[in-house]
Tab-separated table of C-alpha atoms in Angstrom:
chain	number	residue	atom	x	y	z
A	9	UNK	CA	46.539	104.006	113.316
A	10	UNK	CA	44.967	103.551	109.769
A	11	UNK	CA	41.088	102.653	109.638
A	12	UNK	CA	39.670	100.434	106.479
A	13	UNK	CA	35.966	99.411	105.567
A	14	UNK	CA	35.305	97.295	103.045
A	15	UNK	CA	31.902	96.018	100.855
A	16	UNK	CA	31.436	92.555	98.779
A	17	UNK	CA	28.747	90.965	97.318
A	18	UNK	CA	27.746	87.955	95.311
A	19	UNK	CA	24.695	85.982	93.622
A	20	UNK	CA	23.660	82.766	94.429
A	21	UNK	CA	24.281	80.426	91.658
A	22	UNK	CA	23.924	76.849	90.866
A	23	UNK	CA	25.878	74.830	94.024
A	24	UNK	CA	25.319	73.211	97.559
A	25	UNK	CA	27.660	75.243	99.600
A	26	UNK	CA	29.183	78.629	99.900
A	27	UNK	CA	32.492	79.641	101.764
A	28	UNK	CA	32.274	82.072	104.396
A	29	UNK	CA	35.224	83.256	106.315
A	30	UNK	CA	37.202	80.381	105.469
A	31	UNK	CA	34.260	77.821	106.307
A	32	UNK	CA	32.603	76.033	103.400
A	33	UNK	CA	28.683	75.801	104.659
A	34	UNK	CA	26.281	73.756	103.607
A	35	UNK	CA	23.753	75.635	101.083
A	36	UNK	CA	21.012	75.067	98.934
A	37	UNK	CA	22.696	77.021	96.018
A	38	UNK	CA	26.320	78.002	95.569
A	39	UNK	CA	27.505	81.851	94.870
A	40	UNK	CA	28.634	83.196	91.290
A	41	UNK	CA	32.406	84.145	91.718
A	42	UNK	CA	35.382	84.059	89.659
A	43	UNK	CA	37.355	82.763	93.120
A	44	UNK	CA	35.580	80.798	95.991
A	45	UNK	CA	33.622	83.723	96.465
A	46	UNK	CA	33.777	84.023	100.101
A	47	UNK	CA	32.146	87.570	100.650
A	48	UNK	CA	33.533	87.772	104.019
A	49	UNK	CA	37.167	87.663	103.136
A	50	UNK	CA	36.835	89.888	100.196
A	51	UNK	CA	35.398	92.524	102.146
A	52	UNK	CA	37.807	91.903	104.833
A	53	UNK	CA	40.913	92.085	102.128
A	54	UNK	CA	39.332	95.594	100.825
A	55	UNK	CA	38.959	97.028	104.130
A	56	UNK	CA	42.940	96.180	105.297
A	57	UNK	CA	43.753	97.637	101.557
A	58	UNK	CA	41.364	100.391	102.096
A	59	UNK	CA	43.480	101.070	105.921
A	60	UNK	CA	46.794	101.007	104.035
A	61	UNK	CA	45.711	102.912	100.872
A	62	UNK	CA	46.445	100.060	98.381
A	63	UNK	CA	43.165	100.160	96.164
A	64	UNK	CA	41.094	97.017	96.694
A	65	UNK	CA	41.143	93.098	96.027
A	66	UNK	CA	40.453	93.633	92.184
A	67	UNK	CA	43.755	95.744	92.085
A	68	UNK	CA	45.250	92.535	93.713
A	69	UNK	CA	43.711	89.486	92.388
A	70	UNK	CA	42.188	90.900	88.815
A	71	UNK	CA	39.067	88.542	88.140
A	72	UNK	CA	40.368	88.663	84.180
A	73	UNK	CA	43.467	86.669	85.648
A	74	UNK	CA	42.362	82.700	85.374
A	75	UNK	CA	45.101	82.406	88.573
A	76	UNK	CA	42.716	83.403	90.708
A	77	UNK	CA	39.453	80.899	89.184
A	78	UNK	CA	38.106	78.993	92.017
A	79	UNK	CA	40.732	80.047	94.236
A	80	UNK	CA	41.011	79.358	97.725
A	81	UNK	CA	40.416	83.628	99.070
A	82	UNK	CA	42.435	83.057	102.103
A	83	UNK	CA	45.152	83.568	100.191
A	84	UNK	CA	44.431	86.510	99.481
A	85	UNK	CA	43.841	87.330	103.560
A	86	UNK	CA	47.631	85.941	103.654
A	87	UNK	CA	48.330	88.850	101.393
A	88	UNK	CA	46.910	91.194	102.769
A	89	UNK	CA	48.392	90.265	106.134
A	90	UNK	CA	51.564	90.106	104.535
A	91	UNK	CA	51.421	94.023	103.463
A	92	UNK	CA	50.014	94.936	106.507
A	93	UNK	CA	53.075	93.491	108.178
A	94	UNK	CA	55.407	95.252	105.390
A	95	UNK	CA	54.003	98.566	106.191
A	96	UNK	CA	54.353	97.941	109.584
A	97	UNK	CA	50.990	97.635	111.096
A	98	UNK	CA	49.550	95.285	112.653
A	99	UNK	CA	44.957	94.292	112.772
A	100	UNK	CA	44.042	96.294	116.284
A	101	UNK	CA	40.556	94.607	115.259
A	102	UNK	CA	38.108	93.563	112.423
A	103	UNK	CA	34.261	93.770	112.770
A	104	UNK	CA	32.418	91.777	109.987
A	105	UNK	CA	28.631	91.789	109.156
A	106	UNK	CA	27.348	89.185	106.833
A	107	UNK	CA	24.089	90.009	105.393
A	108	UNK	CA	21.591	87.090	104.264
A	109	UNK	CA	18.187	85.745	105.227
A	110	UNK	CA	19.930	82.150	104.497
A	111	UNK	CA	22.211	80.417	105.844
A	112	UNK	CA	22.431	80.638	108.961
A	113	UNK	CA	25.855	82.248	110.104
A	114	UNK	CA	25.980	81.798	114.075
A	115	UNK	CA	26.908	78.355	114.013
A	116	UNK	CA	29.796	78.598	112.076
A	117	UNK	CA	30.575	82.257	113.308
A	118	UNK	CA	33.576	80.840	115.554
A	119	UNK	CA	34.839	78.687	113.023
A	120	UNK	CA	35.149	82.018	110.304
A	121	UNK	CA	36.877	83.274	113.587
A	122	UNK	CA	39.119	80.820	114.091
A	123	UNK	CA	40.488	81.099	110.177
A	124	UNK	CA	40.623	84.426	109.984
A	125	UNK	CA	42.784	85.144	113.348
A	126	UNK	CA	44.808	82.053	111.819
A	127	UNK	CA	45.551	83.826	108.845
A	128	UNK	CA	45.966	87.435	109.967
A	129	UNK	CA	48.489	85.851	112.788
A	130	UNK	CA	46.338	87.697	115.310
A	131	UNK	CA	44.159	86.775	118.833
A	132	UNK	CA	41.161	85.628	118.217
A	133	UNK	CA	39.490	88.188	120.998
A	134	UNK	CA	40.173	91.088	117.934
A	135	UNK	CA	37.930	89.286	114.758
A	136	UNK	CA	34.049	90.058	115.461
A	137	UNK	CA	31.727	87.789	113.097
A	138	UNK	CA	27.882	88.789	113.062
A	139	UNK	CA	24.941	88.657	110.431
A	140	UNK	CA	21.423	90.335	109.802
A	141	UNK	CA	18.974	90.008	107.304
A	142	UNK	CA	17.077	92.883	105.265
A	143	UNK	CA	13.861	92.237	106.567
A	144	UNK	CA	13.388	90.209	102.909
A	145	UNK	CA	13.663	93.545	101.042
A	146	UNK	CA	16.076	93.601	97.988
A	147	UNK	CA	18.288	91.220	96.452
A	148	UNK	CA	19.100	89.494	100.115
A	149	UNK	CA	15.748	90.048	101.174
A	150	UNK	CA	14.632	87.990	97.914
A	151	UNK	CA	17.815	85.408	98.429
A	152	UNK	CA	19.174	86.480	95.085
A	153	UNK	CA	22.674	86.931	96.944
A	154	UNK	CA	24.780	87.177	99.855
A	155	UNK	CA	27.153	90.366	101.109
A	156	UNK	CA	29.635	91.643	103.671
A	157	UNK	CA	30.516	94.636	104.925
A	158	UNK	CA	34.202	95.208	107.055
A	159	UNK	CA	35.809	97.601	109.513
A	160	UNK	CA	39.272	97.404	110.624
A	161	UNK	CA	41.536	98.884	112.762
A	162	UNK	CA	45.052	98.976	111.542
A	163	UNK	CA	47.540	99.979	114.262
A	164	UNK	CA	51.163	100.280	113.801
A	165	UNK	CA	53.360	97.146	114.733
Protein backbone atom coordinates (compact mmCIF):
# COMPACT_ATOMS: atom_id res chain seq x y z
CA UNK A 1 0.00 0.00 0.00
CA UNK A 2 1.33 3.56 -0.88
CA UNK A 3 0.00 6.57 1.37
CA UNK A 4 -0.29 10.32 -0.30
CA UNK A 5 -1.25 13.77 1.38
CA UNK A 6 -1.69 16.54 -0.46
CA UNK A 7 -2.10 20.71 0.24
CA UNK A 8 -3.84 23.47 -2.18
CA UNK A 9 -4.79 26.77 -1.78
CA UNK A 10 -6.29 29.71 -3.55
CA UNK A 11 -7.48 33.52 -3.20
CA UNK A 12 -10.73 34.68 -3.64
CA UNK A 13 -10.99 36.82 -6.62
CA UNK A 14 -13.52 38.70 -8.53
CA UNK A 15 -16.58 35.89 -9.33
CA UNK A 16 -19.96 34.43 -7.96
CA UNK A 17 -19.03 30.85 -7.60
CA UNK A 18 -16.18 28.57 -6.87
CA UNK A 19 -15.83 24.77 -7.79
CA UNK A 20 -15.35 22.42 -5.12
CA UNK A 21 -14.94 18.77 -5.67
CA UNK A 22 -16.47 18.87 -8.92
CA UNK A 23 -19.53 21.11 -7.67
CA UNK A 24 -19.65 24.72 -8.83
CA UNK A 25 -21.21 26.62 -5.52
CA UNK A 26 -22.70 29.59 -5.34
CA UNK A 27 -20.21 32.41 -3.89
CA UNK A 28 -19.95 35.88 -3.29
CA UNK A 29 -16.45 36.06 -4.99
CA UNK A 30 -14.78 33.59 -7.31
CA UNK A 31 -11.06 32.05 -6.61
CA UNK A 32 -7.78 33.25 -8.54
CA UNK A 33 -6.60 30.10 -10.55
CA UNK A 34 -5.01 29.46 -13.74
CA UNK A 35 -7.65 26.22 -14.05
CA UNK A 36 -11.15 26.14 -12.31
CA UNK A 37 -9.37 26.25 -9.24
CA UNK A 38 -11.12 23.64 -7.38
CA UNK A 39 -8.81 23.29 -4.20
CA UNK A 40 -10.28 20.05 -3.40
CA UNK A 41 -9.26 18.19 -6.48
CA UNK A 42 -5.87 19.68 -6.62
CA UNK A 43 -5.06 18.55 -3.32
CA UNK A 44 -6.64 15.32 -4.00
CA UNK A 45 -4.45 14.94 -7.47
CA UNK A 46 -1.15 15.80 -5.27
CA UNK A 47 -1.88 13.42 -2.64
CA UNK A 48 -2.53 10.19 -5.31
CA UNK A 49 0.87 11.67 -7.05
CA UNK A 50 2.40 12.09 -3.72
CA UNK A 51 1.19 7.90 -2.98
CA UNK A 52 2.76 6.91 -6.31
CA UNK A 53 5.88 9.16 -6.19
CA UNK A 54 5.07 11.20 -9.36
CA UNK A 55 5.82 14.87 -8.09
CA UNK A 56 2.61 16.90 -7.90
CA UNK A 57 -0.20 18.52 -10.20
CA UNK A 58 2.25 21.38 -11.37
CA UNK A 59 4.59 18.54 -12.73
CA UNK A 60 1.33 17.43 -14.55
CA UNK A 61 -0.68 20.30 -15.62
CA UNK A 62 2.19 23.27 -15.64
CA UNK A 63 0.11 26.58 -14.91
CA UNK A 64 2.63 28.28 -17.76
CA UNK A 65 0.73 25.81 -20.22
CA UNK A 66 -2.54 27.97 -21.52
CA UNK A 67 -4.08 24.08 -22.01
CA UNK A 68 -4.87 23.98 -18.75
CA UNK A 69 -6.62 27.98 -18.43
CA UNK A 70 -9.97 27.61 -16.99
CA UNK A 71 -9.90 24.02 -17.23
CA UNK A 72 -12.35 21.73 -16.02
CA UNK A 73 -9.72 19.92 -12.82
CA UNK A 74 -11.52 16.71 -13.01
CA UNK A 75 -9.58 15.97 -15.65
CA UNK A 76 -6.92 16.02 -14.05
CA UNK A 77 -8.61 13.47 -11.18
CA UNK A 78 -9.15 11.25 -14.51
CA UNK A 79 -5.40 11.38 -14.71
CA UNK A 80 -4.50 10.71 -11.86
CA UNK A 81 -6.87 7.75 -11.68
CA UNK A 82 -5.57 6.70 -14.82
CA UNK A 83 -1.81 6.30 -13.33
CA UNK A 84 -3.00 4.95 -10.35
CA UNK A 85 -4.58 2.21 -12.40
CA UNK A 86 -1.20 1.92 -14.59
CA UNK A 87 0.81 1.33 -11.56
CA UNK A 88 -1.52 -0.97 -10.42
CA UNK A 89 -3.19 0.41 -7.42
CA UNK A 90 -6.21 1.08 -6.77
CA UNK A 91 -7.87 4.44 -3.93
CA UNK A 92 -8.35 2.11 -0.53
CA UNK A 93 -9.76 5.69 0.60
CA UNK A 94 -9.45 9.56 0.41
CA UNK A 95 -10.14 11.89 3.42
CA UNK A 96 -10.53 15.61 2.36
CA UNK A 97 -10.71 18.74 4.64
CA UNK A 98 -11.76 21.96 3.11
CA UNK A 99 -10.85 24.88 5.11
CA UNK A 100 -13.03 28.23 4.89
CA UNK A 101 -15.24 30.32 7.13
CA UNK A 102 -17.46 30.73 3.75
CA UNK A 103 -19.23 28.82 1.95
CA UNK A 104 -20.74 26.53 3.47
CA UNK A 105 -19.48 22.94 2.40
CA UNK A 106 -22.03 20.36 4.08
CA UNK A 107 -24.63 20.84 1.69
CA UNK A 108 -22.86 20.08 -1.22
CA UNK A 109 -20.44 17.60 0.65
CA UNK A 110 -22.32 14.50 -1.06
CA UNK A 111 -22.45 15.99 -4.29
CA UNK A 112 -18.18 16.55 -4.23
CA UNK A 113 -18.68 12.81 -3.20
CA UNK A 114 -20.57 11.71 -5.75
CA UNK A 115 -17.94 13.28 -8.55
CA UNK A 116 -15.10 12.29 -7.10
CA UNK A 117 -16.01 8.37 -6.60
CA UNK A 118 -17.33 8.96 -10.33
CA UNK A 119 -14.11 9.88 -11.47
CA UNK A 120 -11.72 7.73 -9.43
CA UNK A 121 -14.14 4.63 -10.59
CA UNK A 122 -14.41 3.85 -6.89
CA UNK A 123 -17.49 3.28 -4.03
CA UNK A 124 -18.60 6.09 -2.77
CA UNK A 125 -18.35 4.59 1.08
CA UNK A 126 -14.17 5.26 0.48
CA UNK A 127 -14.26 9.46 -0.40
CA UNK A 128 -14.69 11.39 3.10
CA UNK A 129 -15.62 15.25 2.45
CA UNK A 130 -15.45 17.58 5.66
CA UNK A 131 -14.60 21.37 6.37
CA UNK A 132 -13.49 23.67 9.38
CA UNK A 133 -12.79 27.09 9.71
CA UNK A 134 -9.64 28.85 11.45
CA UNK A 135 -11.45 30.38 14.08
CA UNK A 136 -11.15 33.75 11.58
CA UNK A 137 -7.35 33.77 12.09
CA UNK A 138 -5.19 34.14 8.87
CA UNK A 139 -5.90 34.39 5.36
CA UNK A 140 -9.19 31.94 5.77
CA UNK A 141 -9.91 33.35 8.95
CA UNK A 142 -9.96 36.91 7.10
CA UNK A 143 -11.80 35.19 3.82
CA UNK A 144 -8.84 36.16 1.71
CA UNK A 145 -8.90 32.40 0.37
CA UNK A 146 -9.96 28.96 0.45
CA UNK A 147 -7.65 25.52 0.96
CA UNK A 148 -7.61 21.74 1.11
CA UNK A 149 -5.72 19.38 2.58
CA UNK A 150 -5.80 15.28 1.31
CA UNK A 151 -4.95 11.81 2.58
CA UNK A 152 -5.13 8.78 0.57
CA UNK A 153 -4.72 5.36 0.76
CA UNK A 154 -3.36 3.74 -2.31
CA UNK A 155 -3.63 -0.07 -2.22
CA UNK A 156 -2.51 -2.32 -4.88
CA UNK A 157 -5.20 -3.47 -7.52
Amino acid sequence: MRIGQGFDVHAFGAGDHIVLGGVRIPHEQGVLAHSDGDVVIHALCDAIFGALALGDIGTHFPPTDERWRNADSRQFLRHAALLMAQRGFALGNADITVICEAPKVGPHAQAMREHLAADLECDIGRISIKATTTERLGFAGRREGIAAQACVLLERA
